[in-house]
Amino acid sequence: MKRYWPDEYISKKTSAREAIARIHAGQRVFIGTSCGEPQHLVRELADQAGNFTDLEIIRLQSLETEPISLIAAKSPSHSFSIRSFYSGSAISAALASTRRFSIPINLSAVPHLFQTRQVPIHAALVQVSPPDDFGWMSLGVSVDITLSAALSADLVIVQVNPRMPRVLGHSFLHVNDVDLVVEYEEELITIQEQPTMPDIARVIAGHVSKLIEDGSTIQLGIGELPQASVEALADKKDLGIHTQVLTEGTMELVSRGVVTNRQKGRNEGKIVASSAIGSRNLYEFLHDNPSIEFHPSDYVNNTAIISGHNKMISLNMASYMDLTGQVAVDARPENYYSGVTGMLDFIRGAAMAEGGKSILIIPSTGNDGKHSRIMPDLEKNMAVVVPRSDVYYVVSEYGVVNLFGKSLEERAIAMISLAHPDFRDELFSNARQAGLIGAGRTLRQSVHAVYPLQVEERIKIDSTEVMIRPIKPVDERRLQEHFYNLDMDDVVSRFFHKKSTFVRDDVVSMYEIDYVKEMTIVAVVGEFGFGRVIAVGGYILDPEKNMAEVAFSVAKDWQRKGLSRIIMKKLADVARENGIAGLMAFTSMNNKSMIKLFNSLPFKVEITHEDDMLVMRSRFDTPKESPAAPASS
């Protein structure tokens, strides 16, 4: 008959030395993951290395400076071998040396390996909080795959550490479910705070913020850039959190009132995660916090669970991408604690969610600025963590694209637009050589052009959200569709003759632009990456006169709603900033809309005639006179 749990607890207490001595040669030993690693037990296991042969250590990818790793490296022939669940690339020297022992797998599938004994665990070393009044001990900051390993293991050794926070949820082991108890108090593993956010991170975070709506549920990946996005989310409302790893950034969003978890659609009112990495302050925030629940990875990373959230957003960082959209992710110091094995689970779950978005962040260059992170092809040692078919939104400091549903040519052009201008020529040439871009295609100035983000503006017209922005190379097809859908009268007004075809050569000058001497601004409605162009306005510089000629077209159902006037003002502002002297337009004498539009400029308008055309010119150094103020009596 089972004894009362306090008696069980006392009977199971032992020293680390005696507990580790219960492990036998040839066994498979699981070590608790992330910042919940039982360091005291691991040190003792390393100290007794000479007593073991052929122990197989199972864990998530972790730091390469631990005693086990060092001993395994020095004596790989008999004491230890290490198998790590890790699906990322192995570019760094530290990872490359043990690359052959990595097990590529999605994190959601790991508990099944343990529970079915396909990978039997003979001993599990885990760290827990002290038992509560009912004998339950929390796994604290590391539930992920640790709970399933402990419940499946033949021998469970727990390090009871008073510094481990008691985190609620499906995160508990009972005293009756463990075999040996080692009481030892020590600081948990923490990570250093992220360095000061560089300017590039702020720019990228600004792009990301525009993709996230109020009421979204967020998964934040590990890394400087996903965490930088926290600051950009400060003005959002009623966000929820369902994520693999909780970090300092989450705590900040909660303290600011941004995260309320009221509109998640699942586990409302609760932050849900499976592990945490951060500082002591974060761990104190987790302790007995009723608004936070930790669950195992087969729940948190389950795509069906993820997709059940409202407006689910997965936000992760890519290390490298190729022109077709394949993604490589390399372990960095801050994510050695968690690996990157859960990324694909969240990407697929978010894509399936109602109103969900999968967002990948990639800086255009490495930290030294000397190599491009966007490559023609991924190198041989770069494992594909995210297949091209699972890639949706991609963000660099140069803009945002949506690769979903796009052809390889459209993807290549989109990825080149996200690359640093110094590398675009080479990428474009490589894409043509690989057959990703047609031999007759050029990108002219746009290869080197930097997208002017500051021109973007979201407005609402008749309750519909309209994006006013500079055109992008990826807009080719939708620009053609815009012209094909115009009424013939509007076609004649735009092109000065009847026209029924709009082949690429007819529109290429509108999107292969440098945003300085040539500028096209479009108004777009609909989902990002699939929107409909409803209005187009652009200018082309005449360098001899330093005047830019403008032209416009607006879809029939969007005329007389002020779009042309908005676009005209933006064109004038951009032209002035770029040192252009003024704007000019050619139109028919009967085009009253164009005449009225040009006269809306706050500058004097000079009108002349050339043949049967009206020529309007407006210089920026000739402002219209303000109406005289009425004389005072």
XYZ file of C-alpha atoms in Angstrom:
633
model
C 0.000 0.000 0.000
C 1.226 3.518 -0.883
C 2.383 5.596 2.044
C 1.345 9.200 2.688
C 3.329 11.332 0.245
C 5.528 13.130 2.842
C 6.759 9.735 3.990
C 7.406 8.794 0.354
C 9.339 12.013 -0.124
C 11.553 11.425 2.888
C 12.249 7.829 1.904
C 13.313 8.891 -1.595
C 15.742 11.600 -0.488
C 19.361 10.892 -1.347
C 22.560 12.573 -2.470
C 23.378 13.376 -6.067
C 26.275 10.926 -5.928
C 24.083 8.043 -4.796
C 21.339 8.935 -7.265
C 23.641 9.022 -10.300
C 25.188 5.733 -9.191
C 21.802 4.108 -9.885
C 22.350 4.671 -13.614
C 23.880 1.744 -15.481
C 26.126 1.377 -18.492
C 24.438 1.374 -21.875
C 21.327 3.207 -20.695
C 19.601 6.147 -22.322
C 19.476 9.190 -20.030
C 17.237 12.202 -20.568
C 18.385 15.564 -19.204
C 15.817 18.272 -18.448
C 15.816 20.974 -21.056
C 16.175 24.684 -21.441
C 16.835 26.795 -18.355
C 15.286 24.051 -16.244
C 18.338 21.817 -16.611
C 19.263 20.160 -13.277
C 22.809 21.524 -13.192
C 23.798 19.843 -9.930
C 22.806 16.426 -11.256
C 24.531 17.046 -14.583
C 27.783 18.010 -12.855
C 27.640 14.832 -10.821
C 26.974 12.762 -13.942
C 30.056 14.322 -15.512
C 32.129 13.645 -12.410
C 31.212 9.953 -12.560
C 31.951 9.692 -16.268
C 34.712 7.161 -15.623
C 32.178 4.735 -14.168
C 30.037 4.586 -17.306
C 30.295 3.131 -20.750
C 28.021 3.923 -23.674
C 25.540 6.170 -21.926
C 23.346 7.871 -24.486
C 22.270 11.366 -23.451
C 18.962 12.586 -24.881
C 18.088 16.271 -24.803
C 17.181 19.304 -26.827
C 20.090 21.131 -28.414
C 21.813 22.927 -25.562
C 24.897 24.912 -24.667
C 28.164 23.384 -25.784
C 30.095 24.418 -22.656
C 28.469 21.989 -20.225
C 30.457 19.203 -18.533
C 28.666 16.461 -20.470
C 29.517 18.016 -23.797
C 33.125 18.554 -22.820
C 33.551 14.994 -21.593
C 31.798 13.554 -24.624
C 34.176 15.498 -26.831
C 37.233 14.257 -24.940
C 36.217 10.625 -24.586
C 33.656 9.839 -27.290
C 34.681 6.207 -27.471
C 33.238 4.879 -24.251
C 31.573 7.225 -21.721
C 28.913 9.293 -23.412
C 27.238 9.872 -26.710
C 24.829 12.761 -27.073
C 21.719 12.760 -29.220
C 20.046 16.160 -29.577
C 16.621 16.977 -30.960
C 17.516 19.783 -33.340
C 16.255 20.545 -36.831
C 18.341 23.614 -37.614
C 21.540 24.168 -39.553
C 24.937 23.223 -38.165
C 27.081 26.044 -39.474
C 29.021 26.985 -36.347
C 32.093 24.946 -35.435
C 30.531 23.959 -32.104
C 27.515 22.408 -33.808
C 29.298 21.060 -36.865
C 31.459 18.747 -34.759
C 28.389 16.976 -33.308
C 26.102 17.395 -36.297
C 25.891 13.656 -36.940
C 24.150 13.119 -33.570
C 21.292 15.563 -34.263
C 17.763 14.199 -34.621
C 15.662 16.301 -37.028
C 12.107 16.335 -35.697
C 9.286 18.739 -34.957
C 9.047 19.404 -31.249
C 5.380 18.412 -31.130
C 6.309 14.850 -32.111
C 9.001 14.225 -29.466
C 6.686 13.262 -26.551
C 5.196 10.514 -28.740
C 8.654 8.960 -29.124
C 8.969 8.688 -25.356
C 5.410 7.625 -24.575
C 5.392 4.801 -27.132
C 8.895 3.677 -26.082
C 10.099 4.032 -29.649
C 12.896 5.884 -27.887
C 12.765 4.373 -24.396
C 14.096 6.537 -21.561
C 15.868 4.521 -18.877
C 16.625 7.451 -16.583
C 15.402 11.056 -16.490
C 17.233 13.849 -14.667
C 14.870 16.783 -14.123
C 14.592 19.834 -11.886
C 11.436 20.712 -9.934
C 10.064 23.085 -7.346
C 9.510 21.881 -3.750
C 6.256 19.909 -3.336
C 3.065 21.760 -2.394
C 0.664 20.655 0.341
C -0.599 17.872 -1.890
C 2.752 16.497 -3.040
C 2.840 18.128 -6.478
C 6.157 19.487 -7.774
C 6.208 21.905 -10.700
C 8.645 21.478 -13.579
C 8.781 25.260 -13.577
C 10.514 26.859 -16.534
C 10.868 23.641 -18.539
C 7.792 21.525 -19.250
C 8.193 21.091 -23.058
C 9.359 17.492 -23.590
C 10.530 17.107 -19.982
C 7.168 16.041 -18.583
C 6.665 13.234 -21.091
C 10.256 12.047 -20.568
C 9.785 11.935 -16.808
C 6.443 10.123 -17.022
C 7.913 7.583 -19.462
C 11.256 6.944 -17.760
C 12.154 3.799 -15.823
C 14.088 5.829 -13.242
C 13.149 9.433 -12.404
C 15.662 11.508 -10.451
C 14.500 14.984 -9.474
C 16.590 17.870 -8.235
C 14.342 19.825 -5.857
C 15.398 23.459 -6.058
C 13.592 26.149 -4.001
C 14.539 28.661 -6.705
C 12.473 26.894 -9.333
C 9.219 28.847 -9.770
C 5.946 27.034 -9.298
C 4.399 27.452 -12.736
C 0.782 26.408 -13.170
C -0.845 24.354 -15.900
C -0.090 20.792 -16.987
C 3.364 21.094 -15.462
C 3.446 18.916 -12.359
C 5.048 15.689 -11.190
C 3.788 14.054 -8.014
C 6.151 12.778 -5.370
C 4.685 9.314 -5.933
C 5.763 9.437 -9.603
C 9.478 9.932 -8.941
C 12.081 7.474 -7.703
C 14.839 9.580 -6.152
C 14.871 13.093 -4.677
C 18.005 15.230 -4.490
C 17.532 18.508 -2.642
C 19.923 21.164 -3.899
C 19.432 24.910 -4.124
C 21.190 26.856 -6.894
C 20.516 29.664 -9.340
C 18.615 28.639 -12.447
C 20.239 29.128 -15.820
C 19.587 32.647 -17.057
C 20.498 34.409 -20.268
C 21.950 37.854 -20.545
C 19.681 40.643 -21.658
C 19.661 41.409 -25.346
C 22.045 44.151 -26.458
C 20.747 47.592 -27.354
C 18.416 47.312 -30.314
C 20.194 48.386 -33.514
C 18.470 50.672 -36.012
C 17.876 47.800 -38.421
C 15.897 45.946 -35.740
C 13.663 48.974 -35.224
C 12.977 49.243 -38.945
C 12.100 45.554 -39.214
C 9.949 45.743 -36.086
C 8.047 48.623 -37.680
C 7.285 46.467 -40.734
C 6.147 43.599 -38.505
C 3.885 45.789 -36.397
C 1.866 46.769 -39.480
C 1.019 43.098 -40.083
C -0.340 42.484 -36.576
C -3.899 43.469 -35.722
C -5.429 44.147 -32.319
C -6.757 40.947 -30.764
C -4.086 38.727 -32.339
C -2.522 35.765 -30.560
C 1.268 35.857 -30.795
C 4.047 33.315 -30.847
C 7.396 35.033 -30.420
C 10.453 33.108 -31.527
C 13.864 33.368 -29.915
C 16.326 35.946 -31.163
C 17.038 39.634 -31.122
C 14.726 40.610 -33.961
C 11.534 38.808 -32.850
C 12.087 40.273 -29.388
C 12.690 43.720 -30.899
C 9.173 43.535 -32.238
C 7.888 43.688 -28.660
C 8.614 47.408 -28.546
C 6.747 47.925 -31.823
C 3.670 46.183 -30.359
C 3.350 48.643 -27.496
C 0.335 50.386 -29.053
C -1.623 47.198 -29.795
C -4.673 46.100 -27.832
C -5.854 42.796 -26.383
C -3.042 40.613 -27.654
C -2.809 37.008 -26.515
C 0.208 34.745 -26.093
C 0.513 31.106 -27.157
C 4.181 30.351 -27.635
C 6.861 27.753 -27.191
C 9.163 29.915 -25.076
C 8.327 32.832 -22.803
C 10.885 35.634 -22.632
C 11.389 39.027 -21.019
C 9.507 40.664 -23.875
C 6.294 38.875 -22.952
C 6.557 40.146 -19.391
C 6.929 43.699 -20.728
C 3.800 43.411 -22.887
C 1.802 42.138 -19.906
C 3.005 44.956 -17.662
C 2.011 47.533 -20.306
C -1.487 46.092 -20.576
C -0.962 45.123 -24.214
C -1.427 41.405 -23.483
C -4.821 40.601 -21.990
C -5.508 37.190 -23.587
C -9.208 38.123 -23.822
C -9.657 37.354 -27.517
C -7.547 34.219 -28.027
C -10.456 31.914 -28.811
C -8.716 29.173 -26.817
C -7.410 29.263 -23.234
C -8.735 32.801 -22.952
C -7.318 34.774 -20.049
C -4.191 32.611 -20.018
C -0.688 32.952 -21.400
C 0.257 29.472 -22.619
C 3.822 28.250 -23.199
C 6.001 25.222 -22.567
C 9.238 26.783 -21.300
C 10.880 30.059 -20.377
C 14.319 31.575 -20.747
C 15.381 34.864 -19.270
C 16.345 36.572 -16.042
C 15.520 36.008 -12.404
C 12.838 38.713 -12.743
C 11.086 36.649 -15.399
C 11.147 33.552 -13.205
C 9.663 35.528 -10.301
C 6.941 36.775 -12.663
C 6.043 33.156 -13.486
C 5.827 31.948 -9.889
C 2.243 31.056 -8.907
C 0.922 33.466 -11.558
C -2.676 32.382 -12.242
C -2.658 33.998 -15.702
C 0.129 31.710 -16.944
C -0.045 28.025 -17.807
C 2.738 25.781 -19.073
C 1.844 22.679 -21.064
C 3.896 19.949 -22.783
C 5.110 20.429 -26.332
C 2.633 17.963 -27.808
C -0.069 20.432 -26.744
C 1.614 23.821 -27.164
C 3.183 22.901 -30.519
C 0.218 20.928 -31.826
C -0.825 22.561 -35.109
C -4.505 21.818 -34.412
C -4.264 23.660 -31.085
C -2.300 26.541 -32.600
C -4.720 26.967 -35.495
C -7.655 27.186 -33.087
C -6.552 30.629 -31.937
C -7.920 33.875 -33.314
C -5.583 35.766 -35.659
C -2.684 33.508 -34.705
C 0.678 35.111 -35.542
C 3.925 33.139 -35.662
C 6.949 35.420 -35.578
C 10.305 33.744 -36.129
C 13.763 34.598 -37.392
C 15.433 33.001 -40.405
C 19.214 32.834 -40.664
C 19.322 32.384 -44.437
C 16.812 32.082 -47.268
C 17.223 31.243 -50.915
C 15.442 32.875 -53.831
C 12.712 30.237 -53.895
C 11.850 30.738 -50.214
C 13.623 27.829 -48.527
C 14.634 28.704 -44.956
C 17.693 27.754 -42.920
C 17.836 28.512 -39.205
C 21.076 28.359 -37.270
C 21.369 28.037 -33.511
C 22.616 31.174 -31.792
C 23.716 31.543 -28.163
C 20.282 32.625 -26.962
C 18.418 29.751 -28.608
C 20.765 26.939 -27.701
C 18.429 26.687 -24.733
C 15.401 25.829 -26.800
C 16.597 24.662 -30.184
C 14.551 25.695 -33.216
C 12.606 22.489 -33.575
C 9.231 24.087 -32.853
C 9.313 26.697 -35.595
C 7.593 24.673 -38.301
C 4.810 23.623 -35.924
C 3.897 27.256 -35.336
C 4.348 28.333 -38.955
C 1.867 25.700 -40.122
C -0.538 26.276 -37.249
C -0.615 30.039 -37.767
C -1.185 29.638 -41.501
C -4.204 27.425 -40.781
C -5.744 29.790 -38.214
C -8.632 32.116 -39.016
C -6.985 35.453 -39.814
C -3.577 33.979 -38.973
C -0.201 34.953 -40.385
C 3.179 33.251 -40.486
C 5.913 35.909 -40.452
C 9.612 35.233 -40.991
C 12.177 37.923 -40.210
C 15.514 38.036 -42.025
C 18.089 40.842 -41.869
C 19.401 41.413 -45.379
C 23.063 40.904 -44.412
C 25.175 39.273 -41.729
C 26.316 41.303 -38.748
C 29.429 42.412 -40.617
C 27.391 43.585 -43.618
C 29.741 41.707 -45.960
C 27.547 38.788 -46.965
C 23.915 38.458 -47.967
C 21.533 36.347 -45.919
C 19.405 35.985 -49.058
C 21.214 33.521 -51.275
C 20.749 31.958 -54.727
C 20.779 28.497 -53.096
C 21.229 27.306 -49.536
C 24.661 25.824 -48.924
C 25.065 22.104 -48.291
C 25.457 22.421 -44.516
C 22.350 24.589 -44.193
C 19.457 22.332 -43.276
C 16.074 23.365 -44.676
C 14.013 24.015 -41.541
C 11.050 25.543 -43.379
C 10.217 24.259 -46.883
C 9.420 26.873 -49.510
C 5.808 25.685 -49.626
C 5.303 26.749 -45.977
C 6.644 30.294 -46.336
C 4.196 33.189 -46.292
C 5.209 36.657 -45.062
C 8.909 37.554 -45.152
C 10.266 40.772 -43.664
C 13.658 42.451 -44.010
C 14.641 46.047 -43.373
C 13.803 46.689 -47.042
C 10.152 45.706 -46.861
C 7.598 42.906 -46.670
C 6.550 40.288 -49.229
C 4.067 37.433 -49.197
C 5.404 34.385 -51.038
C 2.305 32.248 -50.623
C 0.805 31.226 -53.951
C 3.599 32.887 -55.927
C 5.516 31.348 -58.846
C 9.262 30.759 -58.596
C 9.885 33.840 -60.732
C 7.645 35.972 -58.537
C 9.375 34.579 -55.449
C 12.838 35.330 -56.830
C 11.888 38.915 -57.656
C 10.284 39.343 -54.231
C 13.306 37.980 -52.360
C 15.689 40.166 -54.392
C 13.612 43.194 -53.351
C 14.288 42.265 -49.694
C 18.045 41.893 -50.211
C 20.605 44.608 -49.598
C 21.027 46.710 -52.783
C 24.751 45.852 -52.900
C 23.885 42.194 -53.553
C 20.853 42.494 -55.850
C 22.781 42.544 -59.144
C 24.503 39.273 -58.286
C 21.292 37.670 -57.036
C 19.434 38.742 -60.167
C 22.177 37.338 -62.391
C 22.187 34.045 -60.451
C 18.402 33.826 -60.697
C 18.525 34.227 -64.476
C 21.269 31.616 -64.792
C 19.210 29.194 -62.709
C 16.165 29.755 -64.897
C 14.161 31.372 -62.091
C 13.817 34.606 -64.069
C 13.236 34.833 -67.820
C 16.273 35.652 -69.955
C 14.618 38.725 -71.436
C 13.757 40.257 -68.088
C 15.586 43.171 -66.480
C 15.037 45.065 -63.280
C 16.923 48.190 -64.332
C 17.191 50.798 -61.552
C 14.955 48.858 -59.188
C 17.773 46.383 -58.556
C 19.522 49.082 -56.541
C 16.502 51.085 -55.393
C 15.614 51.294 -51.719
C 11.896 51.075 -51.075
C 10.695 54.370 -49.500
C 8.755 53.008 -46.537
C 7.875 56.494 -45.303
C 5.515 56.992 -48.263
C 3.217 54.165 -47.127
C -0.126 55.116 -45.596
C -3.224 53.168 -44.594
C -6.526 54.977 -44.927
C -10.195 53.999 -44.728
C -12.645 54.802 -47.495
C -16.274 53.759 -47.012
C -15.147 51.390 -44.203
C -12.654 49.644 -46.529
C -8.955 49.756 -45.645
C -6.830 51.066 -48.518
C -3.036 50.851 -48.604
C -1.387 53.764 -50.418
C 2.217 52.818 -51.176
C 5.037 52.888 -53.726
C 4.806 50.135 -56.309
C 7.032 47.063 -55.997
C 8.497 44.724 -58.626
C 6.111 42.017 -57.375
C 3.133 44.163 -58.464
C 3.599 43.418 -62.171
C 0.606 41.126 -62.618
C -1.829 43.113 -60.501
C -0.826 46.299 -62.371
C -1.658 44.597 -65.668
C -4.981 43.432 -64.227
C -5.755 47.004 -63.159
C -5.375 48.279 -66.727
C -7.279 45.339 -68.247
C -10.222 46.150 -65.962
C -10.411 49.864 -66.819
C -13.250 51.239 -68.930
C -12.143 52.174 -72.453
C -12.748 55.875 -71.725
C -10.345 55.651 -68.772
C -7.808 53.776 -70.910
C -7.907 56.575 -73.511
C -7.531 59.209 -70.772
C -4.468 57.379 -69.428
C -2.768 56.281 -72.677
C -4.317 58.805 -75.152
C -5.570 56.076 -77.497
C -7.708 52.952 -77.415
C -5.790 49.987 -76.088
C -6.919 46.446 -75.338
C -3.650 44.745 -74.385
C -1.213 45.626 -71.644
C 1.773 43.330 -72.089
C 4.745 43.491 -69.802
C 6.638 45.944 -72.012
C 3.734 48.411 -71.673
C 3.845 48.522 -67.874
C 7.452 47.675 -67.030
C 8.469 51.341 -66.744
C 5.918 51.787 -63.960
C 7.373 49.213 -61.552
C 11.032 48.856 -62.559
C 11.774 52.218 -61.024
C 14.358 53.882 -58.814
C 11.835 55.745 -56.574
C 13.715 59.001 -57.311
C 13.672 59.895 -61.005
C 10.759 57.513 -61.516
C 8.008 56.940 -58.981
C 4.734 55.046 -59.108
C 2.276 55.000 -56.227
C -0.602 52.527 -56.062
C -3.722 52.203 -53.956
C -4.393 48.576 -53.011
C -7.306 46.837 -51.290
C -7.517 43.248 -50.107
C -5.175 40.788 -48.411
C -1.484 41.608 -48.405
C 0.202 39.885 -51.341
C -3.106 39.293 -53.148
C -4.595 42.779 -53.145
C -6.272 44.544 -56.047
C -4.762 47.744 -57.450
C -7.586 50.286 -57.577
C -5.590 53.406 -58.482
C -2.202 54.209 -59.992
C -0.323 57.483 -60.164
C 3.253 58.052 -61.177
C 5.842 60.447 -62.475
C 8.819 60.191 -64.853
C 11.530 62.862 -64.743
C 12.517 64.891 -67.798
C 16.156 65.541 -66.795
C 16.652 68.423 -69.224
C 13.822 70.432 -67.675
C 14.023 68.854 -64.190
C 10.243 68.476 -64.376
C 8.368 65.223 -63.799
C 5.433 64.191 -65.966
C 2.523 62.638 -64.051
C -0.244 60.266 -65.132
C -3.134 58.608 -63.262
C -5.778 55.918 -63.555
C -8.530 54.911 -61.114
C -10.845 51.902 -61.275
C -14.427 52.851 -62.137
C -15.886 51.728 -58.789
C -13.316 53.803 -56.885
C -13.575 57.073 -58.778
C -14.642 60.307 -57.063
C -13.416 59.087 -53.663
C -10.323 61.295 -53.445
C -7.694 58.660 -54.306
C -6.084 60.637 -57.130
C -5.737 63.699 -54.913
C -4.051 61.652 -52.170
C -1.654 60.084 -54.661
C -0.955 63.456 -56.338
C 0.032 64.997 -52.995
C 2.379 62.108 -52.260
C 3.977 62.364 -55.695
C 4.534 66.084 -55.206
C 6.058 65.536 -51.754
C 8.410 62.814 -53.055
C 9.414 64.872 -56.095
C 10.262 67.895 -53.932
C 12.340 65.749 -51.544
C 14.239 64.364 -54.545
C 15.134 67.826 -55.858
C 12.713 67.865 -58.781
C 11.565 71.377 -59.737
C 7.899 70.583 -60.366
C 5.224 68.452 -62.020
C 3.669 68.555 -65.449
C 0.853 66.692 -67.197
C -0.469 66.190 -70.720
C -4.207 65.705 -71.025
C -7.137 66.333 -73.342
C -9.063 69.569 -73.061
C -12.147 67.566 -72.067
C -10.495 65.771 -69.150
C -12.013 67.957 -66.441
C -11.049 65.502 -63.676
C -7.344 65.737 -64.519
C -7.499 69.530 -64.824
C -9.218 69.764 -61.431
C -6.710 67.338 -59.899
C -3.702 69.328 -61.139
C -5.224 72.556 -59.873
C -5.515 70.999 -56.401
C -1.754 71.410 -55.987
C -0.776 74.296 -53.667
C 1.369 75.790 -56.457
C 0.620 78.029 -59.411
C -0.387 76.151 -62.549
C 0.735 77.263 -66.007
C -1.439 76.007 -68.880
C -0.342 75.877 -72.532
C -1.509 74.033 -75.660
C 0.396 71.637 -77.877
C -1.624 70.511 -80.885
C -4.887 69.221 -79.420
C -3.387 68.543 -75.969
C -3.474 70.619 -72.827
C -0.094 70.954 -71.043
C -0.145 71.854 -67.340
C 2.988 72.772 -65.415
C 3.369 73.531 -61.727
C 6.696 74.503 -60.175
C 7.314 73.949 -56.478
C 8.923 77.392 -56.099
C 5.713 79.206 -57.103
C 3.207 78.692 -54.286
C -0.312 79.905 -54.741
C -1.094 83.132 -52.931
C -3.179 82.652 -49.819
C -6.549 84.419 -49.849
C -6.276 87.856 -48.328
C -7.551 88.110 -44.796
C -10.624 90.362 -44.374
C -9.786 93.876 -43.242
C -10.585 94.618 -39.632
C -13.121 97.348 -38.989
